[in-house]
PDB file of C-alpha atoms in Angstrom:
ATOM      1  CA  MET T1336      76.375-127.759   2.354  1.00 71.00           C
ATOM      2  CA  ASP T1337      72.622-126.862   2.366  1.00 84.00           C
ATOM      3  CA  HIS T1338      71.588-124.598   5.168  1.00 94.00           C
ATOM      4  CA  THR T1339      67.961-124.213   4.181  1.00 96.00           C
ATOM      5  CA  ALA T1340      66.534-126.064   7.388  1.00 97.00           C
ATOM      6  CA  GLU T1341      68.682-123.926   9.713  1.00 97.00           C
ATOM      7  CA  VAL T1342      67.733-120.621   8.018  1.00 98.00           C
ATOM      8  CA  LEU T1343      64.029-121.524   7.944  1.00 98.00           C
ATOM      9  CA  LYS T1344      64.140-122.444  11.752  1.00 98.00           C
ATOM     10  CA  VAL T1345      65.515-118.866  12.497  1.00 98.00           C
ATOM     11  CA  ASN T1346      62.906-117.169  10.109  1.00 98.00           C
ATOM     12  CA  SER T1347      60.161-119.166  11.917  1.00 98.00           C
ATOM     13  CA  ASN T1348      61.434-118.246  15.344  1.00 98.00           C
ATOM     14  CA  PHE T1349      61.341-114.594  14.155  1.00 98.00           C
ATOM     15  CA  TYR T1350      57.663-114.626  13.177  1.00 96.00           C
ATOM     16  CA  LYS T1351      56.715-116.858  16.257  1.00 96.00           C
ATOM     17  CA  ALA T1352      58.310-114.284  18.565  1.00 96.00           C
ATOM     18  CA  PHE T1353      56.570-111.442  16.486  1.00 93.00           C
ATOM     19  CA  GLU T1354      53.075-113.067  16.907  1.00 93.00           C
ATOM     20  CA  GLU T1355      53.799-113.672  20.609  1.00 94.00           C
ATOM     21  CA  ARG T1356      55.056-110.130  21.129  1.00 94.00           C
ATOM     22  CA  ASN T1357      58.284-111.456  22.662  1.00 95.00           C
ATOM     23  CA  LEU T1358      60.855-108.743  22.089  1.00 97.00           C
ATOM     24  CA  GLN T1359      63.529-110.831  23.624  1.00 98.00           C
ATOM     25  CA  ALA T1360      62.828-113.860  21.461  1.00 98.00           C
ATOM     26  CA  LEU T1361      62.645-111.607  18.395  1.00 97.00           C
ATOM     27  CA  SER T1362      65.875-109.947  19.377  1.00 98.00           C
ATOM     28  CA  ASP T1363      67.580-113.399  19.544  1.00 98.00           C
ATOM     29  CA  THR T1364      67.152-113.773  15.856  1.00 98.00           C
ATOM     30  CA  TRP T1365      68.889-110.561  14.790  1.00 98.00           C
ATOM     31  CA  ALA T1366      72.486-109.552  14.817  1.00 98.00           C
ATOM     32  CA  HIS T1367      73.062-106.759  17.212  1.00 98.00           C
ATOM     33  CA  VAL T1368      75.349-104.712  15.006  1.00 98.00           C
ATOM     34  CA  GLN T1369      75.361-101.403  13.034  1.00 98.00           C
ATOM     35  CA  GLU T1370      75.006-103.211   9.667  1.00 98.00           C
ATOM     36  CA  VAL T1371      71.385-104.519  10.296  1.00 98.00           C
ATOM     37  CA  TRP T1372      68.647-102.918   8.527  1.00 98.00           C
ATOM     38  CA  CYS T1373      64.763-103.015   8.526  1.00 98.00           C
ATOM     39  CA  THR T1374      62.174-101.430   6.249  1.00 97.00           C
ATOM     40  CA  HIS T1375      58.631-101.871   7.618  1.00 95.00           C
ATOM     41  CA  PRO T1376      55.858-101.255   5.132  1.00 92.00           C
ATOM     42  CA  GLY T1377      55.507 -97.513   4.504  1.00 91.00           C
ATOM     43  CA  TRP T1378      58.500 -96.488   6.756  1.00 94.00           C
ATOM     44  CA  PRO T1379      62.000 -95.331   5.654  1.00 96.00           C
ATOM     45  CA  ALA T1380      64.852 -97.731   6.118  1.00 97.00           C
ATOM     46  CA  LEU T1381      66.149 -98.011   9.547  1.00 98.00           C
ATOM     47  CA  HIS T1382      69.823 -98.814  10.200  1.00 98.00           C
ATOM     48  CA  GLY T1383      71.541-100.137  12.987  1.00 98.00           C
ATOM     49  CA  TRP T1384      70.444-102.585  15.823  1.00 98.00           C
ATOM     50  CA  HIS T1385      69.157 -99.924  18.310  1.00 98.00           C
ATOM     51  CA  ARG T1386      66.941 -98.273  15.668  1.00 98.00           C
ATOM     52  CA  VAL T1387      65.518-101.676  14.499  1.00 98.00           C
ATOM     53  CA  GLU T1388      64.951-102.846  17.995  1.00 98.00           C
ATOM     54  CA  GLU T1389      63.144 -99.649  18.984  1.00 98.00           C
ATOM     55  CA  SER T1390      60.875-100.076  15.682  1.00 97.00           C
ATOM     56  CA  PHE T1391      59.960-103.611  16.800  1.00 96.00           C
ATOM     57  CA  ARG T1392      59.305-102.459  20.466  1.00 96.00           C
ATOM     58  CA  ASN T1393      56.835 -99.787  19.262  1.00 94.00           C
ATOM     59  CA  ILE T1394      55.087-102.260  16.781  1.00 92.00           C
ATOM     60  CA  LEU T1395      54.803-105.003  19.628  1.00 92.00           C
ATOM     61  CA  ASN T1396      53.407-102.410  22.086  1.00 92.00           C
ATOM     62  CA  GLY T1397      50.721-101.343  19.527  1.00 87.00           C
ATOM     63  CA  ALA T1398      47.034-102.313  19.427  1.00 79.00           C
ATOM     64  CA  GLY T1399      46.165-105.852  18.746  1.00 73.00           C
ATOM     65  CA  PRO T1400      48.554-108.851  18.405  1.00 70.00           C
ATOM     66  CA  PRO T1401      50.040-109.290  14.887  1.00 78.00           C
ATOM     67  CA  GLN T1402      48.894-112.447  13.390  1.00 86.00           C
ATOM     68  CA  PHE T1403      49.619-113.634   9.939  1.00 86.00           C
ATOM     69  CA  VAL T1404      50.000-116.696   7.616  1.00 93.00           C
ATOM     70  CA  LEU T1405      53.170-117.007   5.737  1.00 95.00           C
ATOM     71  CA  SER T1406      53.089-118.206   2.119  1.00 95.00           C
ATOM     72  CA  GLU T1407      55.184-118.266  -1.064  1.00 96.00           C
ATOM     73  CA  ILE T1408      58.259-118.997   1.102  1.00 97.00           C
ATOM     74  CA  ARG T1409      61.493-119.413  -0.809  1.00 98.00           C
ATOM     75  CA  VAL T1410      65.039-119.797   0.513  1.00 98.00           C
ATOM     76  CA  GLU T1411      68.349-119.254  -1.038  1.00 97.00           C
ATOM     77  CA  THR T1412      71.558-120.011   0.820  1.00 96.00           C
ATOM     78  CA  SER T1413      75.204-119.899   0.341  1.00 94.00           C
ATOM     79  CA  ALA T1414      78.170-120.634   2.725  1.00 91.00           C
ATOM     80  CA  ASN T1415      77.533-117.605   5.069  1.00 96.00           C
ATOM     81  CA  THR T1416      74.727-115.683   3.547  1.00 98.00           C
ATOM     82  CA  ALA T1417      70.952-116.644   3.153  1.00 98.00           C
ATOM     83  CA  TRP T1418      67.735-114.732   2.084  1.00 98.00           C
ATOM     84  CA  VAL T1419      64.153-115.785   2.548  1.00 98.00           C
ATOM     85  CA  THR T1420      61.477-114.326   0.377  1.00 98.00           C
ATOM     86  CA  LEU T1421      57.759-114.707   1.436  1.00 97.00           C
ATOM     87  CA  GLU T1422      54.405-113.103   1.680  1.00 96.00           C
ATOM     88  CA  GLU T1423      53.090-112.065   5.082  1.00 95.00           C
ATOM     89  CA  ASN T1424      49.334-112.354   4.981  1.00 93.00           C
ATOM     90  CA  PHE T1425      48.001-110.311   7.991  1.00 87.00           C
ATOM     91  CA  LEU T1426      44.791-111.591   9.689  1.00 86.00           C
ATOM     92  CA  GLY T1427      42.229-109.471  11.446  1.00 75.00           C
ATOM     93  CA  PRO T1428      39.929-106.424  10.772  1.00 73.00           C
ATOM     94  CA  ASN T1429      42.544-105.101   8.163  1.00 74.00           C
ATOM     95  CA  LEU T1430      43.476-107.914   5.950  1.00 80.00           C
ATOM     96  CA  SER T1431      46.602-107.251   3.908  1.00 88.00           C
ATOM     97  CA  THR T1432      49.669-108.788   2.268  1.00 92.00           C
ATOM     98  CA  VAL T1433      53.249-107.560   2.283  1.00 93.00           C
ATOM     99  CA  THR T1434      55.936-109.178   0.310  1.00 95.00           C
ATOM    100  CA  THR T1435      58.974-109.709   2.337  1.00 97.00           C
ATOM    101  CA  VAL T1436      62.831-110.388   2.185  1.00 98.00           C
ATOM    102  CA  ASN T1437      64.730-111.421   5.144  1.00 98.00           C
ATOM    103  CA  VAL T1438      68.488-111.590   4.935  1.00 98.00           C
ATOM    104  CA  PHE T1439      70.697-113.814   7.194  1.00 98.00           C
ATOM    105  CA  LYS T1440      74.356-114.101   7.622  1.00 98.00           C
ATOM    106  CA  LYS T1441      76.063-116.871   9.600  1.00 97.00           C
ATOM    107  CA  THR T1442      77.996-115.167  12.484  1.00 95.00           C
ATOM    108  CA  ASP T1443      79.996-117.034  14.923  1.00 94.00           C
ATOM    109  CA  GLY T1444      78.258-120.284  13.935  1.00 94.00           C
ATOM    110  CA  ARG T1445      74.822-118.947  14.142  1.00 96.00           C
ATOM    111  CA  TRP T1446      72.443-117.770  11.443  1.00 98.00           C
ATOM    112  CA  LEU T1447      71.294-114.234  12.370  1.00 98.00           C
ATOM    113  CA  MET T1448      69.034-111.793  10.761  1.00 98.00           C
ATOM    114  CA  TYR T1449      70.741-108.864   9.176  1.00 98.00           C
ATOM    115  CA  GLY T1450      67.993-107.311   7.061  1.00 98.00           C
ATOM    116  CA  HIS T1451      64.192-107.390   6.924  1.00 98.00           C
ATOM    117  CA  HIS T1452      62.294-105.479   4.095  1.00 98.00           C
ATOM    118  CA  ALA T1453      58.490-105.631   3.819  1.00 96.00           C
ATOM    119  CA  SER T1454      56.452-103.953   1.097  1.00 94.00           C
ATOM    120  CA  PRO T1455      52.711-103.721   0.727  1.00 91.00           C
ATOM    121  CA  VAL T1456      51.148-105.537  -2.156  1.00 90.00           C
ATOM    122  CA  VAL T1457      48.724-103.510  -4.040  1.00 83.00           C
ATOM    123  CA  ALA T1458      45.647-105.354  -5.484  1.00 70.00           C
ATOM    124  CA  ILE T1459      45.867-105.349  -9.258  1.00 66.00           C
ATOM    125  CA  PHE T1460      42.557-105.446 -11.020  1.00 55.00           C
ATOM    126  CA  SER T1461      41.982-106.808 -14.641  1.00 53.00           C
ATOM    127  CA  TYR T1462      39.353-105.166 -16.726  1.00 55.00           C
ATOM    128  CA  CYS T1463      37.674-106.498 -19.741  1.00 53.00           C
ATOM    129  CA  LEU T1464      36.351-103.887 -22.033  1.00 52.00           C
ATOM    130  CA  LEU T1465      33.466-104.753 -24.193  1.00 53.00           C
ATOM    131  CA  TYR T1466      34.356-104.121 -27.873  1.00 50.00           C
ATOM    132  CA  THR T1467      31.366-102.588 -29.486  1.00 52.00           C
ATOM    133  CA  SER T1468      32.470-100.829 -32.504  1.00 50.00           C
ATOM    134  CA  PRO T1469      35.132-101.774 -35.041  1.00 53.00           C
ATOM    135  CA  SER T1470      38.264 -99.848 -35.784  1.00 50.00           C
ATOM    136  CA  PRO T1471      38.396 -98.381 -39.352  1.00 50.00           C
ATOM    137  CA  ARG T1472      40.890-101.032 -40.259  1.00 50.00           C
ATOM    138  CA  ASP T1473      38.448-103.824 -39.380  1.00 49.00           C
ATOM    139  CA  LEU T1474      35.388-102.428 -41.292  1.00 52.00           C
ATOM    140  CA  SER T1475      35.790-104.840 -44.096  1.00 52.00           C
ATOM    141  CA  THR T1476      35.836-107.850 -41.909  1.00 51.00           C
ATOM    142  CA  SER T1477      33.551-106.727 -39.103  1.00 46.00           C
ATOM    143  CA  ARG T1478      30.668-108.899 -38.265  1.00 49.00           C
ATOM    144  CA  MET T1479      28.978-106.127 -36.310  1.00 47.00           C
ATOM    145  CA  PRO T1480      25.618-105.011 -37.738  1.00 52.00           C
ATOM    146  CA  SER T1481      25.531-101.824 -39.809  1.00 52.00           C
ATOM    147  CA  SER T1482      23.843 -98.898 -38.165  1.00 51.00           C
ATOM    148  CA  ALA T1483      22.539 -97.612 -41.449  1.00 49.00           C
TER     149      ALA T1483
END
């Protein structure tokens, strides 16, 4: 059985609660057990529901409402486990993107989040170097003018 729609709904509820700064709704998407884990960008891994909840409370109480556009969403599911990979594109004065994996487990008939890992995406720049002098092996075939 494909659980994609169910998992995407819980994932969507997580981000909706995040943007609305609704800790209770965000909490409803998580399993409240010691096995859960969360790694926010630049943070060490947090283990256990109490530490994860505290981290979200601190983030939601911070400056400015978190707003983002989700992209590159992909879902993989099995009977009782699922994961969603995506990019969180943050809006506002500090535009940034983090790549994320959210892990879900079906518990007592409900899909709940067990893991959230978000890592910053670093811009990669490509450079084109202007080739101005031939290597010694190319001297016989070079079309470059001689400097003689």
